[in-house]
Amino acid sequence: MARQLEGRVALITGAGRGQGLSAAQLFAEHGAKLVITDLDAGSVDAAVDAISARGGEAAGVVGDVSKPEDVRAALAAAQSRFGGLDILYNNAGIGFSAKQRMGIEMSDLVSCTEEDWDRIMAINLTGVFLMCKYGVPMLIARGGGVVINTASIGGLRGGPSAHAYA
């Protein structure tokens, strides 16, 4: 297999499970060194262990992408552990099942609290902004890089009780 990402450093948010974890595993197979971030420490540890078991290099950082100090800590880990950043993959987001795991009830628009709305916006939108705000200078310092911002089909076509998400 071609190792197209050999020597590259990637930070992937929301990489403790699901799409983020799959991306991290694929990036590692292609030679990238990884910083795995997620809210759940157990998921971060399991992801780092899984990548390491397959011969990859990964560092884990538990944090919330909606908090500037957590974003800066994740980026600092990329700098201190691997010498910089080449790929910033903004994957963290609260979807339908994630909202329920975090105790946010699915509701209609009228029943949605301002706090629930704010939390969903903070993770799904502010998190991408903060990662780019603090991460892009690191990409520039290495001569350029790649920013990947994922989104959901929900951005094009909403669903019942998905007003904040979509």
PDB file of C-alpha atoms in Angstrom:
ATOM      1  CA  MET A   1       0.000   0.000   0.000  1.00  0.00           C
ATOM      2  CA  ALA A   2       1.215   3.477  -0.862  1.00  0.00           C
ATOM      3  CA  ARG A   3       1.913   5.563   2.226  1.00  0.00           C
ATOM      4  CA  GLN A   4       0.719   8.872   0.807  1.00  0.00           C
ATOM      5  CA  LEU A   5       0.763  10.654   4.183  1.00  0.00           C
ATOM      6  CA  GLU A   6       4.216   9.534   5.295  1.00  0.00           C
ATOM      7  CA  GLY A   7       5.841  12.255   7.401  1.00  0.00           C
ATOM      8  CA  ARG A   8       2.626  14.267   7.711  1.00  0.00           C
ATOM      9  CA  VAL A   9       1.048  15.245  11.019  1.00  0.00           C
ATOM     10  CA  ALA A  10      -2.746  15.222  11.259  1.00  0.00           C
ATOM     11  CA  LEU A  11      -5.011  16.381  14.049  1.00  0.00           C
ATOM     12  CA  ILE A  12      -8.495  14.854  13.891  1.00  0.00           C
ATOM     13  CA  THR A  13     -11.251  16.108  16.175  1.00  0.00           C
ATOM     14  CA  GLY A  14     -13.996  13.766  17.315  1.00  0.00           C
ATOM     15  CA  ALA A  15     -11.706  10.846  16.517  1.00  0.00           C
ATOM     16  CA  GLY A  16     -12.655   8.670  19.461  1.00  0.00           C
ATOM     17  CA  ARG A  17     -15.331   6.835  17.506  1.00  0.00           C
ATOM     18  CA  GLY A  18     -17.282   6.720  14.266  1.00  0.00           C
ATOM     19  CA  GLN A  19     -16.168   8.631  11.215  1.00  0.00           C
ATOM     20  CA  GLY A  20     -13.327  10.373  13.053  1.00  0.00           C
ATOM     21  CA  LEU A  21     -11.870   7.084  14.264  1.00  0.00           C
ATOM     22  CA  SER A  22     -12.174   5.555  10.805  1.00  0.00           C
ATOM     23  CA  ALA A  23     -10.385   8.546   9.304  1.00  0.00           C
ATOM     24  CA  ALA A  24      -7.638   8.329  11.940  1.00  0.00           C
ATOM     25  CA  GLN A  25      -7.092   4.642  11.217  1.00  0.00           C
ATOM     26  CA  LEU A  26      -6.957   5.294   7.475  1.00  0.00           C
ATOM     27  CA  PHE A  27      -4.552   8.216   7.891  1.00  0.00           C
ATOM     28  CA  ALA A  28      -2.305   6.041  10.085  1.00  0.00           C
ATOM     29  CA  GLU A  29      -2.304   3.266   7.470  1.00  0.00           C
ATOM     30  CA  HIS A  30      -1.056   5.865   5.000  1.00  0.00           C
ATOM     31  CA  GLY A  31       1.759   6.933   7.314  1.00  0.00           C
ATOM     32  CA  ALA A  32       0.416  10.011   9.100  1.00  0.00           C
ATOM     33  CA  LYS A  33       1.307  10.757  12.698  1.00  0.00           C
ATOM     34  CA  LEU A  34      -1.885  11.591  14.537  1.00  0.00           C
ATOM     35  CA  VAL A  35      -3.276  13.708  17.311  1.00  0.00           C
ATOM     36  CA  ILE A  36      -6.620  12.202  18.318  1.00  0.00           C
ATOM     37  CA  THR A  37      -9.044  14.499  20.145  1.00  0.00           C
ATOM     38  CA  ASP A  38     -12.428  13.749  21.664  1.00  0.00           C
ATOM     39  CA  LEU A  39     -14.501  14.589  24.727  1.00  0.00           C
ATOM     40  CA  ASP A  40     -14.392  11.030  26.043  1.00  0.00           C
ATOM     41  CA  ALA A  41     -11.086   9.917  27.603  1.00  0.00           C
ATOM     42  CA  GLY A  42     -11.871   6.226  27.193  1.00  0.00           C
ATOM     43  CA  SER A  43     -12.511   6.666  23.477  1.00  0.00           C
ATOM     44  CA  VAL A  44      -9.315   8.668  23.033  1.00  0.00           C
ATOM     45  CA  ASP A  45      -7.250   6.007  24.823  1.00  0.00           C
ATOM     46  CA  ALA A  46      -8.856   3.179  22.836  1.00  0.00           C
ATOM     47  CA  ALA A  47      -8.229   5.000  19.528  1.00  0.00           C
ATOM     48  CA  VAL A  48      -4.579   5.670  20.353  1.00  0.00           C
ATOM     49  CA  ASP A  49      -4.118   2.048  21.454  1.00  0.00           C
ATOM     50  CA  ALA A  50      -5.747   0.706  18.276  1.00  0.00           C
ATOM     51  CA  ILE A  51      -3.545   2.851  16.037  1.00  0.00           C
ATOM     52  CA  SER A  52      -0.408   1.988  18.009  1.00  0.00           C
ATOM     53  CA  ALA A  53      -1.236  -1.731  17.855  1.00  0.00           C
ATOM     54  CA  ARG A  54      -1.178  -1.495  14.056  1.00  0.00           C
ATOM     55  CA  GLY A  55       2.207   0.251  14.045  1.00  0.00           C
ATOM     56  CA  GLY A  56       0.967   3.824  13.800  1.00  0.00           C
ATOM     57  CA  GLU A  57       1.954   6.826  15.872  1.00  0.00           C
ATOM     58  CA  ALA A  58      -0.729   8.697  17.770  1.00  0.00           C
ATOM     59  CA  ALA A  59      -1.093  11.042  20.701  1.00  0.00           C
ATOM     60  CA  GLY A  60      -4.395  11.503  22.455  1.00  0.00           C
ATOM     61  CA  VAL A  61      -5.819  14.715  23.866  1.00  0.00           C
ATOM     62  CA  VAL A  62      -9.105  14.852  25.742  1.00  0.00           C
ATOM     63  CA  GLY A  63     -10.847  18.134  25.129  1.00  0.00           C
ATOM     64  CA  ASP A  64     -13.816  20.150  23.990  1.00  0.00           C
ATOM     65  CA  VAL A  65     -13.441  21.872  20.620  1.00  0.00           C
ATOM     66  CA  SER A  66     -15.719  24.672  21.788  1.00  0.00           C
ATOM     67  CA  LYS A  67     -13.190  25.746  24.447  1.00  0.00           C
ATOM     68  CA  PRO A  68     -10.219  27.778  23.209  1.00  0.00           C
ATOM     69  CA  GLU A  69      -7.915  26.406  25.906  1.00  0.00           C
ATOM     70  CA  ASP A  70      -8.685  22.808  24.873  1.00  0.00           C
ATOM     71  CA  VAL A  71      -8.146  23.642  21.211  1.00  0.00           C
ATOM     72  CA  ARG A  72      -4.787  25.247  21.974  1.00  0.00           C
ATOM     73  CA  ALA A  73      -3.798  22.210  24.092  1.00  0.00           C
ATOM     74  CA  ALA A  74      -4.549  19.814  21.230  1.00  0.00           C
ATOM     75  CA  LEU A  75      -2.569  21.918  18.790  1.00  0.00           C
ATOM     76  CA  ALA A  76       0.289  22.232  21.290  1.00  0.00           C
ATOM     77  CA  ALA A  77       0.384  18.428  21.462  1.00  0.00           C
ATOM     78  CA  ALA A  78       0.879  18.279  17.691  1.00  0.00           C
ATOM     79  CA  GLN A  79       3.730  20.754  17.985  1.00  0.00           C
ATOM     80  CA  SER A  80       5.472  19.192  20.967  1.00  0.00           C
ATOM     81  CA  ARG A  81       5.017  15.539  19.999  1.00  0.00           C
ATOM     82  CA  PHE A  82       5.416  15.695  16.220  1.00  0.00           C
ATOM     83  CA  GLY A  83       6.933  19.107  15.423  1.00  0.00           C
ATOM     84  CA  GLY A  84       3.964  20.809  13.805  1.00  0.00           C
ATOM     85  CA  LEU A  85       0.795  20.253  11.832  1.00  0.00           C
ATOM     86  CA  ASP A  86       0.088  19.435   8.182  1.00  0.00           C
ATOM     87  CA  ILE A  87      -3.563  18.328   8.214  1.00  0.00           C
ATOM     88  CA  LEU A  88      -6.392  19.697  10.330  1.00  0.00           C
ATOM     89  CA  TYR A  89      -9.489  17.498  10.124  1.00  0.00           C
ATOM     90  CA  ASN A  90     -12.486  19.135  11.839  1.00  0.00           C
ATOM     91  CA  ASN A  91     -14.788  16.197  12.388  1.00  0.00           C
ATOM     92  CA  ALA A  92     -16.202  16.743  15.896  1.00  0.00           C
ATOM     93  CA  GLY A  93     -19.902  17.385  15.937  1.00  0.00           C
ATOM     94  CA  ILE A  94     -22.998  16.550  17.858  1.00  0.00           C
ATOM     95  CA  GLY A  95     -25.387  14.432  15.844  1.00  0.00           C
ATOM     96  CA  PHE A  96     -28.663  12.921  16.882  1.00  0.00           C
ATOM     97  CA  SER A  97     -27.292  10.040  18.972  1.00  0.00           C
ATOM     98  CA  ALA A  98     -24.462  12.180  20.340  1.00  0.00           C
ATOM     99  CA  LYS A  99     -26.958  14.742  21.601  1.00  0.00           C
ATOM    100  CA  GLN A 100     -28.744  12.034  23.520  1.00  0.00           C
ATOM    101  CA  ARG A 101     -25.456  10.696  24.961  1.00  0.00           C
ATOM    102  CA  MET A 102     -24.718  14.204  26.232  1.00  0.00           C
ATOM    103  CA  GLY A 103     -28.139  14.479  27.850  1.00  0.00           C
ATOM    104  CA  ILE A 104     -29.578  16.828  25.253  1.00  0.00           C
ATOM    105  CA  GLU A 105     -33.113  15.713  24.524  1.00  0.00           C
ATOM    106  CA  MET A 106     -34.431  15.642  21.014  1.00  0.00           C
ATOM    107  CA  SER A 107     -37.251  18.154  20.914  1.00  0.00           C
ATOM    108  CA  ASP A 108     -39.260  20.338  18.660  1.00  0.00           C
ATOM    109  CA  LEU A 109     -38.148  23.891  17.984  1.00  0.00           C
ATOM    110  CA  VAL A 110     -40.421  25.423  20.599  1.00  0.00           C
ATOM    111  CA  SER A 111     -39.181  23.045  23.310  1.00  0.00           C
ATOM    112  CA  CYS A 112     -35.485  23.451  22.491  1.00  0.00           C
ATOM    113  CA  THR A 113     -33.745  25.365  25.262  1.00  0.00           C
ATOM    114  CA  GLU A 114     -31.297  28.145  24.568  1.00  0.00           C
ATOM    115  CA  GLU A 115     -28.653  26.117  26.427  1.00  0.00           C
ATOM    116  CA  ASP A 116     -29.152  23.086  24.155  1.00  0.00           C
ATOM    117  CA  TRP A 117     -29.016  25.314  21.075  1.00  0.00           C
ATOM    118  CA  ASP A 118     -25.855  27.038  22.327  1.00  0.00           C
ATOM    119  CA  ARG A 119     -24.094  23.726  23.071  1.00  0.00           C
ATOM    120  CA  ILE A 120     -24.864  22.287  19.650  1.00  0.00           C
ATOM    121  CA  MET A 121     -23.698  25.496  17.925  1.00  0.00           C
ATOM    122  CA  ALA A 122     -20.581  25.637  20.096  1.00  0.00           C
ATOM    123  CA  ILE A 123     -19.427  22.171  19.093  1.00  0.00           C
ATOM    124  CA  ASN A 124     -20.622  22.058  15.495  1.00  0.00           C
ATOM    125  CA  LEU A 125     -19.676  25.598  14.457  1.00  0.00           C
ATOM    126  CA  THR A 126     -17.490  27.359  17.006  1.00  0.00           C
ATOM    127  CA  GLY A 127     -15.270  24.292  17.289  1.00  0.00           C
ATOM    128  CA  VAL A 128     -14.425  24.462  13.584  1.00  0.00           C
ATOM    129  CA  PHE A 129     -13.757  28.206  13.842  1.00  0.00           C
ATOM    130  CA  LEU A 130     -11.448  27.810  16.856  1.00  0.00           C
ATOM    131  CA  MET A 131      -9.495  24.924  15.339  1.00  0.00           C
ATOM    132  CA  CYS A 132      -8.971  26.921  12.144  1.00  0.00           C
ATOM    133  CA  LYS A 133      -8.194  30.152  13.987  1.00  0.00           C
ATOM    134  CA  TYR A 134      -5.431  28.548  16.025  1.00  0.00           C
ATOM    135  CA  GLY A 135      -4.459  25.734  13.663  1.00  0.00           C
ATOM    136  CA  VAL A 136      -4.051  27.527  10.335  1.00  0.00           C
ATOM    137  CA  PRO A 137      -1.004  29.492  11.541  1.00  0.00           C
ATOM    138  CA  MET A 138       0.653  26.140  12.272  1.00  0.00           C
ATOM    139  CA  LEU A 139      -0.101  24.959   8.732  1.00  0.00           C
ATOM    140  CA  ILE A 140       1.350  28.176   7.324  1.00  0.00           C
ATOM    141  CA  ALA A 141       4.470  27.750   9.461  1.00  0.00           C
ATOM    142  CA  ARG A 142       5.087  24.381   7.756  1.00  0.00           C
ATOM    143  CA  GLY A 143       4.668  25.854   4.288  1.00  0.00           C
ATOM    144  CA  GLY A 144       0.978  25.039   3.838  1.00  0.00           C
ATOM    145  CA  GLY A 145      -1.323  22.200   4.609  1.00  0.00           C
ATOM    146  CA  VAL A 146      -4.843  20.870   4.385  1.00  0.00           C
ATOM    147  CA  VAL A 147      -8.003  21.745   6.292  1.00  0.00           C
ATOM    148  CA  ILE A 148     -10.880  19.262   6.088  1.00  0.00           C
ATOM    149  CA  ASN A 149     -14.206  20.398   7.530  1.00  0.00           C
ATOM    150  CA  THR A 150     -16.841  17.698   7.597  1.00  0.00           C
ATOM    151  CA  ALA A 151     -20.543  18.331   7.589  1.00  0.00           C
ATOM    152  CA  SER A 152     -23.688  16.305   7.413  1.00  0.00           C
ATOM    153  CA  ILE A 153     -26.347  15.820   4.794  1.00  0.00           C
ATOM    154  CA  GLY A 154     -28.467  17.487   7.489  1.00  0.00           C
ATOM    155  CA  GLY A 155     -27.043  20.792   6.297  1.00  0.00           C
ATOM    156  CA  LEU A 156     -28.863  20.316   3.022  1.00  0.00           C
ATOM    157  CA  ARG A 157     -31.898  18.456   4.214  1.00  0.00           C
ATOM    158  CA  GLY A 158     -33.102  18.622   7.779  1.00  0.00           C
ATOM    159  CA  GLY A 159     -35.317  16.219   9.635  1.00  0.00           C
ATOM    160  CA  PRO A 160     -37.779  16.100  12.506  1.00  0.00           C
ATOM    161  CA  SER A 161     -36.310  17.488  15.729  1.00  0.00           C
ATOM    162  CA  ALA A 162     -33.107  18.472  13.909  1.00  0.00           C
ATOM    163  CA  HIS A 163     -33.576  22.232  13.904  1.00  0.00           C
ATOM    164  CA  ALA A 164     -30.390  23.020  15.841  1.00  0.00           C
ATOM    165  CA  TYR A 165     -28.332  20.341  14.115  1.00  0.00           C
ATOM    166  CA  ALA A 166     -29.431  21.085  10.566  1.00  0.00           C
TER     167      ALA A 166
END
